[in-house]
Short mmCIF file of C-alpha atoms and ligand atoms in Angstrom, two decimals:
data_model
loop_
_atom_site.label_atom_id
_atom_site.label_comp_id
_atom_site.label_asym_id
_atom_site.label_seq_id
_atom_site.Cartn_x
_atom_site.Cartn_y
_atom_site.Cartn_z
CA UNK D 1 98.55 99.28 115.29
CA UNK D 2 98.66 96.77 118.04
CA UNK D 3 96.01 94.74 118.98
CA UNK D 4 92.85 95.21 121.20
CA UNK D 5 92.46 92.53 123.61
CA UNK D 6 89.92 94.38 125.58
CA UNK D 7 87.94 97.09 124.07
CA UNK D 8 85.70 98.60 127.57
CA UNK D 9 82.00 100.81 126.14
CA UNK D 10 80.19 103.25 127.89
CA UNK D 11 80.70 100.38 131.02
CA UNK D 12 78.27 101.38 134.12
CA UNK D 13 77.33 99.52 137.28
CA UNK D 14 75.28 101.16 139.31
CA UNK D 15 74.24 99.37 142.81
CA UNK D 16 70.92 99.58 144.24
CA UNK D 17 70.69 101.57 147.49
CA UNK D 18 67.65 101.26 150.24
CA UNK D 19 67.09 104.89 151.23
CA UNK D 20 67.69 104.86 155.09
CA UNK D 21 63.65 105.47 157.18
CA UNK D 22 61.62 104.09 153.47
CA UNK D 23 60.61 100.95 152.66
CA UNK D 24 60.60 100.09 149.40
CA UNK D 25 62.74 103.08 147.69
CA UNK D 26 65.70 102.27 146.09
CA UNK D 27 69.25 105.23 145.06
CA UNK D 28 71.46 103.99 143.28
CA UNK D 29 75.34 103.96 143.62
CA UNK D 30 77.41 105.08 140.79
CA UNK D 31 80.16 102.80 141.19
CA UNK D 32 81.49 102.87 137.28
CA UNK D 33 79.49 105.46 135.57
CA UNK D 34 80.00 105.10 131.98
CA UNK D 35 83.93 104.25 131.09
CA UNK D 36 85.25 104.03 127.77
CA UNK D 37 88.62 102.50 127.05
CA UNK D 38 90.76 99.85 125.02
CA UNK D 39 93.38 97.34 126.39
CA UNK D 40 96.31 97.06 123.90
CA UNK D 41 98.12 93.71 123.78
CA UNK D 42 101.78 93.94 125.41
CA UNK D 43 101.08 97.07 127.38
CA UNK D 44 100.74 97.93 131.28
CA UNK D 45 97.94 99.63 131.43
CA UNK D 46 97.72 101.34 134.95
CA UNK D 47 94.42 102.92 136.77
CA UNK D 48 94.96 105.23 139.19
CA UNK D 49 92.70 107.04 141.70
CA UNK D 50 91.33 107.46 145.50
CA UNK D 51 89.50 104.89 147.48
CA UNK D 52 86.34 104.15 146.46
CA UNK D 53 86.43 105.63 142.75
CA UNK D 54 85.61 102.61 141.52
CA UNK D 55 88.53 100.64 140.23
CA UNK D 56 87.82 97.00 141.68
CA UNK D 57 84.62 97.69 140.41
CA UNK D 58 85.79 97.93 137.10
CA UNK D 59 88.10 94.92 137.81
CA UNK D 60 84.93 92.55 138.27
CA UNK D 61 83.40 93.80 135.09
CA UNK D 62 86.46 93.15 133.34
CA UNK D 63 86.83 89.16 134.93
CA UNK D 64 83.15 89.57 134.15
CA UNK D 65 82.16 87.76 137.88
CA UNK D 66 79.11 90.21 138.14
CA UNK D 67 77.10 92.13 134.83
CA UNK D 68 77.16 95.76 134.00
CA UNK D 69 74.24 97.78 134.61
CA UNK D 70 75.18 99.07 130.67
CA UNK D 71 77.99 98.95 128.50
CA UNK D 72 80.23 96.25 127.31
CA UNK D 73 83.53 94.72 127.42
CA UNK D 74 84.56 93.10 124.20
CA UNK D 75 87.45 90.22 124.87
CA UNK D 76 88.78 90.42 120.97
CA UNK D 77 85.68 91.99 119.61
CA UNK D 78 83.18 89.51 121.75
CA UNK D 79 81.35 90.40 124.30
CA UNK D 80 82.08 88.74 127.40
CA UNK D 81 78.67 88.88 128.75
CA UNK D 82 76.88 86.95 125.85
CA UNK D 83 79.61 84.93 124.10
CA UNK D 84 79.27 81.52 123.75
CA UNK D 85 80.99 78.88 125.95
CA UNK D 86 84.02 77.86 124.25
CA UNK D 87 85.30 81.51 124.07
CA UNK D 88 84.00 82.27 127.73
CA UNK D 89 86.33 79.16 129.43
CA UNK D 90 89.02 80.38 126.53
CA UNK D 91 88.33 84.30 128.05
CA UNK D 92 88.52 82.42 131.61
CA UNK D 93 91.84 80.95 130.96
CA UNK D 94 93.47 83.78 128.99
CA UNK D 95 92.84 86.49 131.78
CA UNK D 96 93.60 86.24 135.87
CA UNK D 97 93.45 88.07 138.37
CA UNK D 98 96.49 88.73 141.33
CA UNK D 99 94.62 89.79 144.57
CA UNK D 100 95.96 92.57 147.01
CA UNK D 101 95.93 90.27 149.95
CA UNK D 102 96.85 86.43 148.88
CA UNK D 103 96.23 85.81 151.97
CA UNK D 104 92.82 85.75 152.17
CA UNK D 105 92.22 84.18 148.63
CA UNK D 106 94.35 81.25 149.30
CA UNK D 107 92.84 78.20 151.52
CA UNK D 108 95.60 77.78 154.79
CA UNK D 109 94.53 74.45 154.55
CA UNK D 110 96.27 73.30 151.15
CA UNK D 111 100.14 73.03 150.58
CA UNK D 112 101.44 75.66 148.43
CA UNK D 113 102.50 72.61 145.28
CA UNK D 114 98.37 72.02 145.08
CA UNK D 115 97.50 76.03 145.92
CA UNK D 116 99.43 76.94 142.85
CA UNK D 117 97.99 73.80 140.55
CA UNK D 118 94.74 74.64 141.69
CA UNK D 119 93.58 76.44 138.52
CA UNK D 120 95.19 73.52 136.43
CA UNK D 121 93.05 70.86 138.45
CA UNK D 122 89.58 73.02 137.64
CA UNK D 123 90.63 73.45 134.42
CA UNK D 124 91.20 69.47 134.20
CA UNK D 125 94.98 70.16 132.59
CA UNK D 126 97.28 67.03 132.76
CA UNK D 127 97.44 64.36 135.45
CA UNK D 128 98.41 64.61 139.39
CA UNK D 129 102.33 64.43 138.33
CA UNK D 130 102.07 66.82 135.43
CA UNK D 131 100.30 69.09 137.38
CA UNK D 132 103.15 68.70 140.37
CA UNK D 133 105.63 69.36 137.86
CA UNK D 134 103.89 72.42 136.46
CA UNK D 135 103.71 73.81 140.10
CA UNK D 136 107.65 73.34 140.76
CA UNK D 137 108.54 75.22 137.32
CA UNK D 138 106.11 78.37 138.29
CA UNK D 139 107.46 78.09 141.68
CA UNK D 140 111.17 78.64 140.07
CA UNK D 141 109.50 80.99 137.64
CA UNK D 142 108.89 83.29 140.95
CA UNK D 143 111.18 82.98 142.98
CA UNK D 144 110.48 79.83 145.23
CA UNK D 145 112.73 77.01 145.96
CA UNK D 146 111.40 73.89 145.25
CA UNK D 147 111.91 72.19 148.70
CA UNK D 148 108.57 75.08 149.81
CA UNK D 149 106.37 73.08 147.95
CA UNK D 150 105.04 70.81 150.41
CA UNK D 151 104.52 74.32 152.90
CA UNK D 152 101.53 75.83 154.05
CA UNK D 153 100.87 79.66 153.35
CA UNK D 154 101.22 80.62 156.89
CA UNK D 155 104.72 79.69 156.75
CA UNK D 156 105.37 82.00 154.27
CA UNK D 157 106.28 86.00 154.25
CA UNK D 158 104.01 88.27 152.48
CA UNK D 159 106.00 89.06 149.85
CA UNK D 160 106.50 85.25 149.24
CA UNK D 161 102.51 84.77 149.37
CA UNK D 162 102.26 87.19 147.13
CA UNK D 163 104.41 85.05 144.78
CA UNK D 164 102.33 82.11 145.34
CA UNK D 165 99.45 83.98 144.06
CA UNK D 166 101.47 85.00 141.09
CA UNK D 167 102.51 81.47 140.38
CA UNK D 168 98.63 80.73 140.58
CA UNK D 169 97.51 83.39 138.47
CA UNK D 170 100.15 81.74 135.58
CA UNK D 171 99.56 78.20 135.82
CA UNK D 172 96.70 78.38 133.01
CA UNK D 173 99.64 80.56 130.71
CA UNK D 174 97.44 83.51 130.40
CA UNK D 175 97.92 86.62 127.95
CA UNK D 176 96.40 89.56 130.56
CA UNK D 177 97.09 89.49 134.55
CA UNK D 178 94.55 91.87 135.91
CA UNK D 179 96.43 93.29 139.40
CA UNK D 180 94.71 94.83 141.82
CA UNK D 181 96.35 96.59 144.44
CA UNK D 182 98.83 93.86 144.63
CA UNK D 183 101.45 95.64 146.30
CA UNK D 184 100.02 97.40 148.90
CA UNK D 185 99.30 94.87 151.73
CA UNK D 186 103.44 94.99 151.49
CA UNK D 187 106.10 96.20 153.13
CA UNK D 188 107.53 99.02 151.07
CA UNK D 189 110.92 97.04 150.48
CA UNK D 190 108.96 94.09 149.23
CA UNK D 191 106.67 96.12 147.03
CA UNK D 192 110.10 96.68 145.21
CA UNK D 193 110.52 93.54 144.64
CA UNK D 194 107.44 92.03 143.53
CA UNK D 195 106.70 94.67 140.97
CA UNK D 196 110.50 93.58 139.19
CA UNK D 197 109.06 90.39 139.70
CA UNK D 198 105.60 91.28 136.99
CA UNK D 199 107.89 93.54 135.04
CA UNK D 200 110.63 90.51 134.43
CA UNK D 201 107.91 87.90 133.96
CA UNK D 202 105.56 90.57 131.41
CA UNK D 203 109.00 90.38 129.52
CA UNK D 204 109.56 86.63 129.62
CA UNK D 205 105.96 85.20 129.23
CA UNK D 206 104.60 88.24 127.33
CA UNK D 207 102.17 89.18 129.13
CA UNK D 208 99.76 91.96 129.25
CA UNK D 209 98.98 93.95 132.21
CA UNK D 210 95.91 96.05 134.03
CA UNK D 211 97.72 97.63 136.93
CA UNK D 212 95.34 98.83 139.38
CA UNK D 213 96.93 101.34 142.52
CA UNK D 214 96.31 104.17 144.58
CA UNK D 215 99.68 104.61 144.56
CA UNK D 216 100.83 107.00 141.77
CA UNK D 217 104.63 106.60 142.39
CA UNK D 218 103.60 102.29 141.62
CA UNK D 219 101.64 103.50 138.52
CA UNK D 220 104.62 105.74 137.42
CA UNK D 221 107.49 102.40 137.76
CA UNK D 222 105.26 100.03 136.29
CA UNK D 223 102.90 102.03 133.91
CA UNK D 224 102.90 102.58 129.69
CA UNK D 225 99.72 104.20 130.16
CA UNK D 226 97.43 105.78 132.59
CA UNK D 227 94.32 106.21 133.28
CA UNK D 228 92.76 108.68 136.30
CA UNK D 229 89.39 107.71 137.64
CA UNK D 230 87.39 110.01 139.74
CA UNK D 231 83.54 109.11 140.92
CA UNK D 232 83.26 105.93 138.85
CA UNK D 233 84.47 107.87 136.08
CA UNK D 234 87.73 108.33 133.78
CA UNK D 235 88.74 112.06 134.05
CA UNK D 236 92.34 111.57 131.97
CA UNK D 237 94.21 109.09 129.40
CA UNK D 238 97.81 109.30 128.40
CA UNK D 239 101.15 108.01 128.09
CA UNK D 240 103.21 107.23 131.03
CA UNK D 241 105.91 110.09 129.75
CA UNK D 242 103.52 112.87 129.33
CA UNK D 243 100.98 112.32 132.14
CA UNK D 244 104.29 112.92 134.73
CA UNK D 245 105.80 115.21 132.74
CA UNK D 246 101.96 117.54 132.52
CA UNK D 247 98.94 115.85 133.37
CA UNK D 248 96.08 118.06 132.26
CA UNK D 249 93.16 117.35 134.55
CA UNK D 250 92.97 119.58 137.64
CA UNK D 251 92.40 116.49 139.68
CA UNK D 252 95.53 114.88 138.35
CA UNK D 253 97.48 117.96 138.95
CA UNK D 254 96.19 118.18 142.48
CA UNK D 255 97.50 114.07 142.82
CA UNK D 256 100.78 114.89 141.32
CA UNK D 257 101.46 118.29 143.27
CA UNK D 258 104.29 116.80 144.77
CA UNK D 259 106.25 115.04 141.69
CA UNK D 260 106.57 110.94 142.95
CA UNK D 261 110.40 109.53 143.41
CA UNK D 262 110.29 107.28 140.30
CA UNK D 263 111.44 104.60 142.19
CA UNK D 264 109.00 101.61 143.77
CA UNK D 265 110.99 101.80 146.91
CA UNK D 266 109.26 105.07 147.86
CA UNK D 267 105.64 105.00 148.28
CA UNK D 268 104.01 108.62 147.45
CA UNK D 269 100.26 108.06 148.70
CA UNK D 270 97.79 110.84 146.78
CA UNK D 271 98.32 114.07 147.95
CA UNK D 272 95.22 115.55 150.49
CA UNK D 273 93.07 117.14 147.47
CA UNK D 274 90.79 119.97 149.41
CA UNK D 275 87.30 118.57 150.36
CA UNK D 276 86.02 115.15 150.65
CA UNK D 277 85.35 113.21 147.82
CA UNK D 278 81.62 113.18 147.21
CA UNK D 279 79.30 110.57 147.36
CA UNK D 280 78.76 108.00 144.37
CA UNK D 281 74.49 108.16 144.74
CA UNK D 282 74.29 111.90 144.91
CA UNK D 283 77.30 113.08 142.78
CA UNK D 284 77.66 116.55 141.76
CA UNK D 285 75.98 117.58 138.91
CA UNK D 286 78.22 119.10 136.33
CA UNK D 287 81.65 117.91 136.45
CA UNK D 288 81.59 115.95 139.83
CA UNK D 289 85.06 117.58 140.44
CA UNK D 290 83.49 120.99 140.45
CA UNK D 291 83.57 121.16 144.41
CA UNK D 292 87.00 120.23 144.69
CA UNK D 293 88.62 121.82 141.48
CA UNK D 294 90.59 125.30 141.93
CA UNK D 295 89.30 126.16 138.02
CA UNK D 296 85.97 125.27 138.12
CA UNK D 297 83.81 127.72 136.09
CA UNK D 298 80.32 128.66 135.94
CA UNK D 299 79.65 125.60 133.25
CA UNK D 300 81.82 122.88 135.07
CA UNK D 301 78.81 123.51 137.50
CA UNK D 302 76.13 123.25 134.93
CA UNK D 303 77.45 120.91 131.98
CA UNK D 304 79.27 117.58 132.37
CA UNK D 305 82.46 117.73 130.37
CA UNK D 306 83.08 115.81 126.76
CA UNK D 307 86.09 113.53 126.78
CA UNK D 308 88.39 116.23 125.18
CA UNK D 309 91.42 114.19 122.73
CA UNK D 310 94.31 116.07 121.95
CA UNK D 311 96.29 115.70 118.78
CA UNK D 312 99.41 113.92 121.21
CA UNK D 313 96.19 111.36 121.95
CA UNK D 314 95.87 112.10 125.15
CA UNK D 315 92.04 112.28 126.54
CA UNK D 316 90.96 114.72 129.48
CA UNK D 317 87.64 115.29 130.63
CA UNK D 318 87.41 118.68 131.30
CA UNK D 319 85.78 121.88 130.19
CA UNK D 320 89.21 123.75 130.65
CA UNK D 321 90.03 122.01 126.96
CA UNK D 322 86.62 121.69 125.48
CA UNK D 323 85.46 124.07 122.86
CA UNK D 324 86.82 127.76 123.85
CA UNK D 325 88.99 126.19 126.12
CA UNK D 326 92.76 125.71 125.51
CA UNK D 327 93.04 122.50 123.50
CA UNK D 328 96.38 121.61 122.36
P1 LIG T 1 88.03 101.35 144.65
O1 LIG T 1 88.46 99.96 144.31
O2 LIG T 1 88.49 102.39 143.69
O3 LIG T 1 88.39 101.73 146.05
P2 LIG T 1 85.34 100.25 144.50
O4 LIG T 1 85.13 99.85 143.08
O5 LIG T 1 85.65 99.20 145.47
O6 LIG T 1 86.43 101.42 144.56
O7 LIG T 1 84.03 101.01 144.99
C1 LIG T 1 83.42 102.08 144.26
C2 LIG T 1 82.15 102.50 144.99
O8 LIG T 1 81.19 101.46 144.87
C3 LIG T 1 82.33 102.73 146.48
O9 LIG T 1 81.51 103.82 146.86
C4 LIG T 1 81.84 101.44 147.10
O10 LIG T 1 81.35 101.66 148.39
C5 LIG T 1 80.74 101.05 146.13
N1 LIG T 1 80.53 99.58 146.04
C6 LIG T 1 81.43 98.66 145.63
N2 LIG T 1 80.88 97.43 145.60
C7 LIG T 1 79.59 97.58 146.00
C8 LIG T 1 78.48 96.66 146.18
N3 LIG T 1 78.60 95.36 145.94
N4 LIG T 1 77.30 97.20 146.60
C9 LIG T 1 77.17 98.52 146.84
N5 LIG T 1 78.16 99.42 146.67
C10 LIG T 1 79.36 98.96 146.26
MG1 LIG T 2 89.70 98.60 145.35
#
């Protein structure tokens, strides 16, 4: 079995809402409505779904920078929220974060040699020259030439700022690299690049990966695993191999109608699924896929679905396999 570095519970966050023409009511958004699901060390595990389903949500609960409404994340069987201080800054070293736009997370102010030591410096490793020295190897670890190092970011493409924030995001040598989105400020020839770029250094440094994209044909390259979110909640689990080859959910079958180009170079946004995707404070009740879903049934309107597993150990959140339905 390998090991769980992140084991997610029932994880919520709900955001409070003023009702537009009341004072003091308060709706709340279902950003992340109750997720369930474990991080396995050495894997890519991708998360897939449309704007707004709640997947950089569940990217701050995971860096724990803001507290679930409910739920937990367990960072080898602690909890991130309450565990004590030595595991927290050992939890804050061990898992970073690449941004979708470096851009805006790195200061145009600093050259890109104290940029990329940055985390070292707050994290009081080595002296000024160690620290310089760190910087030039990560540079060379991404793809940099040395001579950049005394460069500010505007001087630099976007596919080279992404590397920057890559070379940040390793300086502290940490075991998970949450992603989010980190290709899709690019060009679609760089976003080739840059993902060989995590795959090569996931080899190398052994690293572990949370992959978040809209883009399924990204998910598909880069992916073991997948998981579909819909309305702040996970509709499907599986392997890489079997969601492409048959996903189950009807909302994964409506993002896969067209069958993605397994190859980074060609971006295959999600397909137009009929209807809009419904709001997070008044979701449907039922299944919140009922409006949109070509199978829905008298109970998909009625019951919200059990997380179905199937004996390949797949999940799917659907009343089409629940009891009656066709399990396999
Ligand atoms: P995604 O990254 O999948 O596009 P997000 O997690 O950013 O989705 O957003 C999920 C939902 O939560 C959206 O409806 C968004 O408007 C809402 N949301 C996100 N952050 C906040 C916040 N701080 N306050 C209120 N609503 C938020
Ligand atoms: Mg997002």
């Amino acid at each position: 079995m390998p090991t769980t570095l992140l084991a997610v519970n029932n994880l919520k966050k709900h955001y409070p809402i003023k009702k537009s023409n009341t004072f003091f009511t308060y709706e709340s958004l279902r950003a992340v409505d109750g997720i369930t699901f474990e991080l396995y060390e050495g894997e890519t595990l991708g998360i897939v779904g449309e704007s707004g389903c709640g997947k950089s949500t569940t990217r701050r609960l995971l860096l724990n920078v803001e507290p679930p409404t409910e739920g937990t994340v367990l960072y080898r069987g602690k909890n991130v929220v309450t565990m004590n201080r030595t595991d927290l800054r050992r939890y804050r070293r061990d898992v970073q974060m690449i941004y979708q736009d470096p851009y805006s997370s790195l200061d145009p102010k600093w050259r890109v040699g104290n940029l990329i030591a940055e985390p070292l410096a707050i994290h009081r490793v080595g002296t000024r020259a160690e620290r310089r020295k760190r910087a030039l190897e990560l540079m060379n670890l991404v793809g940099l030439r040395e001579h950049q190092i005394s460069k500010f970011v505007h001087e630099f493409s976007g596919g080279q700022r992404q590397r920057i924030g890559i070379a940040r995001a390793l300086a502290l040598n940490p075991g998970i690299i949450v992603a989010d989105e980190p290709v899709s400020a690019l060009d679609v020839s760089i976003q080739a690049q840059v993902i060989n770029l995590l795959l090569d250094l996931k080899e190398r440094l052994q690293l572990t990966y949370v992959f978040i994209s809209h883009d399924l044909s990204v998910i598909r390259y880069i992916s073991d695993r997948v998981i579909v979110m819909y309305l702040g909640k996970i509709v499907e689990v599986a392997r890489n191999e079997d969601f492409f080859r048959e996903p189950l959910h009807p909302y994964s079958k409506a993002l896969l109608k067209a069958v993605p180009i397994p190859d980074p170079g060609v971006t295959l946004e999600l397909q137009e699924i009929e209807g809009e995707v419904p709001s997070p404070i008044d979701p449907p009740r039922g299944c919140a896929f009922h409006p949109r879903c070509p199978f829905a049934m008298d109970i998909c309107r009625q019951r919200e679905p059990e997380v179905v597993s199937t004996d390949s150990g797949r999940k799917v959140k659907c009343h089409l396999y629940g009891e009656g339905g066709d399990v396999r």
